[in-house]
Short mmCIF file of C-alpha atoms in Angstrom, two decimals:
data_model
loop_
_atom_site.label_atom_id
_atom_site.label_comp_id
_atom_site.label_asym_id
_atom_site.label_seq_id
_atom_site.Cartn_x
_atom_site.Cartn_y
_atom_site.Cartn_z
CA MET A 26 61.28 166.65 97.92
CA VAL A 27 63.07 163.57 96.59
CA ILE A 28 61.82 160.39 94.97
CA ASP A 29 61.07 157.76 97.60
CA HIS A 30 59.87 154.89 95.43
CA ILE A 31 58.10 153.94 92.25
CA CYS A 32 55.01 151.78 92.22
CA ILE A 33 54.05 148.85 90.02
CA ALA A 34 50.41 147.72 89.91
CA VAL A 35 49.74 144.01 89.42
CA LYS A 36 46.77 141.65 89.45
CA GLU A 37 48.18 139.32 92.14
CA ILE A 38 50.52 140.92 94.65
CA GLU A 39 52.22 137.66 95.70
CA GLU A 40 53.02 136.93 92.05
CA GLY A 41 54.34 140.46 91.50
CA ILE A 42 56.55 140.25 94.59
CA GLY A 43 57.82 136.83 93.49
CA TYR A 44 58.66 138.14 90.04
CA TRP A 45 60.70 141.08 91.32
CA GLU A 46 62.48 138.84 93.83
CA ARG A 47 63.29 136.15 91.27
CA VAL A 48 64.19 138.29 88.27
CA PHE A 49 65.63 141.47 89.76
CA GLY A 50 66.94 140.15 93.08
CA TYR A 51 64.78 142.43 95.22
CA LYS A 52 63.67 141.35 98.72
CA GLN A 53 60.28 141.92 100.29
CA MET A 54 60.93 144.26 103.20
CA THR A 55 57.41 144.63 104.57
CA GLY A 56 54.32 142.56 105.02
CA ILE A 57 51.39 142.85 102.64
CA VAL A 58 49.16 145.57 104.04
CA VAL A 59 45.57 146.31 103.08
CA ASN A 60 44.89 150.04 102.71
CA SER A 61 41.11 150.17 102.73
CA LEU A 62 40.95 153.90 101.91
CA GLN A 63 43.21 153.64 98.86
CA LYS A 64 41.58 150.25 98.16
CA VAL A 65 44.84 148.41 97.52
CA LYS A 66 47.06 145.73 98.99
CA VAL A 67 50.61 147.10 99.35
CA ALA A 68 54.11 145.70 99.84
CA PHE A 69 57.57 147.27 99.62
CA LEU A 70 60.66 145.68 98.09
CA LYS A 71 64.29 146.73 98.41
CA LYS A 72 67.67 145.74 96.99
CA GLU A 73 70.93 147.16 98.34
CA ASP A 74 70.99 150.87 97.56
CA SER A 75 68.64 150.46 94.60
CA LEU A 76 65.41 152.41 94.36
CA THR A 77 62.60 151.08 96.56
CA ILE A 78 59.79 149.39 94.64
CA LYS A 79 56.19 149.37 95.86
CA ILE A 80 53.87 146.72 94.50
CA ILE A 81 50.12 147.17 94.73
CA GLU A 82 47.13 144.99 93.95
CA PRO A 83 43.69 146.61 93.74
CA LEU A 84 40.88 145.53 96.00
CA ILE A 85 37.86 144.47 93.95
CA GLU A 86 36.05 147.78 94.54
CA ASN A 87 38.96 149.79 93.06
CA VAL A 88 37.42 149.72 89.59
CA SER A 89 39.90 151.90 87.69
CA LEU A 90 42.89 150.01 89.06
CA VAL A 91 41.22 146.64 88.47
CA ASN A 92 40.81 147.75 84.83
CA PHE A 93 44.47 148.79 84.68
CA VAL A 94 45.83 145.49 85.99
CA SER A 95 43.37 143.53 83.84
CA ARG A 96 45.07 145.13 80.83
CA GLY A 97 48.47 143.99 82.16
CA GLY A 98 49.19 146.52 84.88
CA GLY A 99 52.69 147.96 85.22
CA PHE A 100 54.17 151.29 86.19
CA HIS A 101 51.67 153.21 88.30
CA HIS A 102 53.24 156.22 90.03
CA ILE A 103 56.33 158.02 91.28
CA CYS A 104 56.32 158.88 94.99
CA PHE A 105 58.06 161.96 96.37
CA LYS A 106 58.77 162.31 100.07
CA CYS A 107 58.33 165.77 101.54
CA ASP A 108 58.45 167.19 105.06
CA ASN A 109 54.84 168.34 105.04
CA ILE A 110 52.08 167.20 102.70
CA ASN A 111 50.13 170.45 102.77
CA GLU A 112 53.23 172.54 102.06
CA GLY A 113 54.27 170.09 99.35
CA LEU A 114 50.84 170.34 97.73
CA LYS A 115 50.90 174.14 97.97
CA GLU A 116 54.34 174.26 96.36
CA LEU A 117 53.34 171.97 93.50
CA LYS A 118 50.09 173.85 92.91
CA GLU A 119 52.01 177.12 92.68
CA LYS A 120 54.29 175.48 90.14
CA GLY A 121 51.39 174.40 87.99
CA LEU A 122 50.93 170.80 89.05
CA ILE A 123 47.39 171.12 90.25
CA THR A 124 45.28 168.10 89.41
CA LEU A 125 44.50 166.37 92.68
CA VAL A 126 43.24 162.82 92.56
CA PRO A 127 40.63 162.00 95.24
CA PRO A 128 40.39 160.97 98.02
CA GLN A 129 42.33 164.00 99.35
CA PRO A 130 44.16 163.93 101.57
CA GLY A 131 44.39 160.18 101.42
CA GLU A 132 45.25 158.13 104.45
CA ALA A 133 48.25 155.86 104.19
CA PHE A 134 48.76 154.12 107.51
CA ASN A 135 48.33 155.12 111.14
CA ASN A 136 46.72 158.42 110.15
CA HIS A 137 49.64 159.56 108.03
CA ASN A 138 48.56 161.62 105.07
CA ILE A 139 49.34 161.03 101.45
CA ALA A 140 48.23 162.88 98.36
CA PHE A 141 47.93 161.87 94.73
CA LEU A 142 48.35 164.29 91.85
CA LEU A 143 48.33 164.00 88.11
CA ALA A 144 51.37 165.59 86.47
CA ARG A 145 52.11 166.25 82.83
CA TYR A 146 52.89 163.35 80.55
CA GLY A 147 50.26 161.26 82.33
CA LEU A 148 52.42 160.77 85.42
CA ASN A 149 50.69 159.92 88.67
CA ILE A 150 52.56 161.49 91.57
CA GLU A 151 52.22 160.47 95.21
CA LEU A 152 53.36 162.68 98.07
CA ILE A 153 54.16 161.23 101.48
CA ASP A 154 55.44 162.84 104.63
CA THR A 155 56.47 159.73 106.50
CA ASP A 156 58.27 156.47 106.03
CA GLU A 157 55.44 154.61 104.34
CA ARG A 158 57.53 151.45 104.42
CA ALA A 159 58.01 151.51 108.16
CA GLU A 160 54.27 151.62 108.60
CA THR A 161 53.87 148.39 106.64
CA ILE A 162 56.53 146.26 108.30
CA GLY A 163 53.97 144.26 110.19
CA GLY A 164 51.72 143.59 107.27
CA VAL A 165 48.82 141.17 107.40
CA MET B 24 72.29 145.20 89.26
CA VAL B 25 70.66 148.30 90.72
CA ILE B 26 68.28 150.88 89.27
CA ASP B 27 70.23 153.71 87.65
CA HIS B 28 67.38 155.88 86.39
CA ILE B 29 63.87 155.93 85.07
CA CYS B 30 62.97 157.41 81.72
CA ILE B 31 60.14 159.70 80.69
CA ALA B 32 59.29 160.07 76.99
CA VAL B 33 58.00 163.44 75.81
CA LYS B 34 57.14 165.15 72.54
CA GLU B 35 59.51 168.11 73.04
CA ILE B 36 62.59 167.44 75.15
CA GLU B 37 63.21 171.09 76.07
CA GLU B 38 59.65 171.35 77.35
CA GLY B 39 60.00 168.10 79.32
CA ILE B 40 63.26 169.25 80.90
CA GLY B 41 61.71 172.62 81.74
CA TYR B 42 58.72 170.96 83.39
CA TRP B 43 60.85 168.72 85.61
CA GLU B 44 63.08 171.65 86.55
CA ARG B 45 60.20 173.98 87.33
CA VAL B 46 57.81 171.59 89.08
CA PHE B 47 60.09 169.03 90.75
CA GLY B 48 63.25 171.12 91.22
CA TYR B 49 65.46 168.85 89.13
CA LYS B 50 68.50 170.26 87.26
CA GLN B 51 69.64 169.31 83.79
CA MET B 52 73.03 167.64 84.30
CA THR B 53 73.93 166.83 80.70
CA GLY B 54 73.52 168.30 77.27
CA ILE B 55 70.84 167.07 74.90
CA VAL B 56 72.41 164.23 72.95
CA VAL B 57 71.11 162.66 69.74
CA ASN B 58 71.38 158.86 69.77
CA SER B 59 70.90 158.00 66.11
CA LEU B 60 70.80 154.23 66.71
CA GLN B 61 68.12 154.42 69.39
CA LYS B 62 66.54 157.26 67.41
CA VAL B 63 66.03 159.58 70.37
CA LYS B 64 67.25 162.84 71.81
CA VAL B 65 68.37 162.27 75.42
CA ALA B 66 69.07 164.38 78.51
CA PHE B 67 69.65 163.50 82.17
CA LEU B 68 68.29 165.38 85.17
CA LYS B 69 69.32 165.13 88.80
CA LYS B 70 68.22 166.51 92.17
CA GLU B 71 70.26 166.01 95.34
CA ASP B 72 70.25 162.30 96.16
CA SER B 73 66.98 161.74 94.32
CA LEU B 74 66.66 159.19 91.55
CA THR B 75 68.13 160.28 88.20
CA ILE B 76 65.54 161.05 85.53
CA LYS B 77 66.22 160.57 81.82
CA ILE B 78 64.04 162.46 79.37
CA ILE B 79 63.82 161.33 75.76
CA GLU B 80 62.22 162.73 72.65
CA PRO B 81 61.84 160.47 69.62
CA LEU B 82 63.43 161.35 66.31
CA ILE B 83 60.81 161.45 63.56
CA GLU B 84 61.76 158.00 62.25
CA ASN B 85 61.13 156.37 65.66
CA VAL B 86 57.53 155.57 64.76
CA SER B 87 56.46 153.62 67.86
CA LEU B 88 57.85 156.25 70.22
CA VAL B 89 56.37 159.09 68.14
CA ASN B 90 53.01 157.34 68.56
CA PHE B 91 53.59 157.01 72.31
CA VAL B 92 54.41 160.69 72.86
CA SER B 93 51.59 161.74 70.53
CA ARG B 94 49.23 160.04 72.97
CA GLY B 95 50.78 162.03 75.83
CA GLY B 96 54.01 160.16 76.49
CA GLY B 97 55.11 159.51 80.05
CA PHE B 98 56.91 156.74 81.88
CA HIS B 99 58.98 154.73 79.39
CA HIS B 100 61.47 152.42 81.11
CA ILE B 101 63.46 151.49 84.20
CA CYS B 102 67.23 151.28 83.68
CA PHE B 103 69.41 148.86 85.64
CA LYS B 104 73.17 149.28 85.73
CA CYS B 105 75.22 146.08 85.63
CA ASP B 106 78.93 145.29 85.36
CA ASN B 107 78.64 143.49 82.06
CA ILE B 108 75.73 143.66 79.59
CA ASN B 109 76.17 140.15 78.24
CA GLU B 110 76.32 138.64 81.73
CA GLY B 111 73.36 140.75 82.79
CA LEU B 112 71.34 139.58 79.78
CA LYS B 113 72.32 135.95 80.43
CA GLU B 114 71.27 136.25 84.08
CA LEU B 115 67.91 137.80 83.22
CA LYS B 116 67.25 135.23 80.47
CA GLU B 117 67.92 132.41 82.92
CA LYS B 118 65.46 134.01 85.29
CA GLY B 119 62.76 134.14 82.67
CA LEU B 120 63.02 137.71 81.45
CA ILE B 121 63.76 136.90 77.85
CA THR B 122 62.05 139.29 75.45
CA LEU B 123 64.77 141.36 73.83
CA VAL B 124 63.77 144.53 72.05
CA PRO B 125 65.85 145.26 68.91
CA PRO B 126 68.33 146.68 68.05
CA GLN B 127 70.49 144.34 70.17
CA PRO B 128 72.87 145.13 71.53
CA GLY B 129 72.02 148.78 71.16
CA GLU B 130 74.68 151.41 71.15
CA ALA B 131 74.44 154.15 73.75
CA PHE B 132 77.38 156.46 73.37
CA ASN B 133 81.04 156.00 72.47
CA ASN B 134 80.50 152.34 71.61
CA HIS B 135 79.10 151.44 75.01
CA ASN B 136 76.45 148.75 74.83
CA ILE B 137 72.94 148.88 76.14
CA ALA B 138 70.14 146.37 75.90
CA PHE B 139 66.39 146.71 76.07
CA LEU B 140 64.11 143.98 77.39
CA LEU B 141 60.42 143.64 77.98
CA ALA B 142 59.57 142.41 81.47
CA ARG B 143 56.28 141.31 82.94
CA TYR B 144 53.61 143.90 83.62
CA GLY B 145 54.56 145.71 80.41
CA LEU B 146 57.77 147.11 81.87
CA ASN B 147 60.51 148.13 79.48
CA ILE B 148 63.89 147.45 81.06
CA GLU B 149 67.17 148.97 79.92
CA LEU B 150 70.54 147.51 80.90
CA ILE B 151 73.69 149.65 80.83
CA ASP B 152 77.25 148.87 81.79
CA THR B 153 78.58 152.38 81.94
CA ASP B 154 77.74 155.80 83.24
CA GLU B 155 75.34 156.76 80.47
CA ARG B 156 75.09 160.25 81.95
CA ALA B 157 78.81 160.90 81.78
CA GLU B 158 78.72 160.13 78.08
CA THR B 159 76.14 162.84 77.48
CA ILE B 160 77.71 165.70 79.44
CA GLY B 161 78.81 167.44 76.28
CA GLY B 162 75.52 167.18 74.51
CA VAL B 163 74.79 169.02 71.30
#
């Protein structure tokens, strides 16, 4: 289980992408995809061998995330990639990381599962078992 | 300029290290070093080819960070490694990321420079021009 990406939540996804491209030299590597279950727009950015950045913008019905980005947004979660979501969840539960954030399991793209957990120190953790980026190449 | 690590601020560094080791399978790769200029205790954790995690605990005189960890702590900053701090700062200023956070330039270890900046979306950004981890191997 290794870190796949970190996620930044912003009010306007195009603006967030533009900022990371302009200031940090990242490149948008996927389209902007609407995930209607997670209620976010999503895009992935990459730069050489630097950590992948995911930028999300809440859909209007995602009240908690709309509140978060209205207060400025920013760092949202760390995503770990694991071979199997259910085994990953079981392992983390056994180790004491047990607060699941609904909906569970969440759907990422093309029926792939994801899960969100709340870790100590207020850290939101996402688990994925697939290449979430590859699923968003097409975008909208 | 690529991401070197992300930093998590906690109230008790030994507890934070233990949590990341137990739950996420990371290993402490350095000692715990006191940086008296930045007013933090610091340790680095690593896991296979996963992103490096830095854990910090504020010294008592670091009032803003003591407040942050008293409210639970958590994600603190993203660190970019660059060849030269002054050139990195100049580049980021030209690109509109201009809010420097004192002390500037900050001292990491063994007279190496670091700089802290505040980016959009409330993101704290650290710049380093050295292997900050290597400087902390000895620890205290």
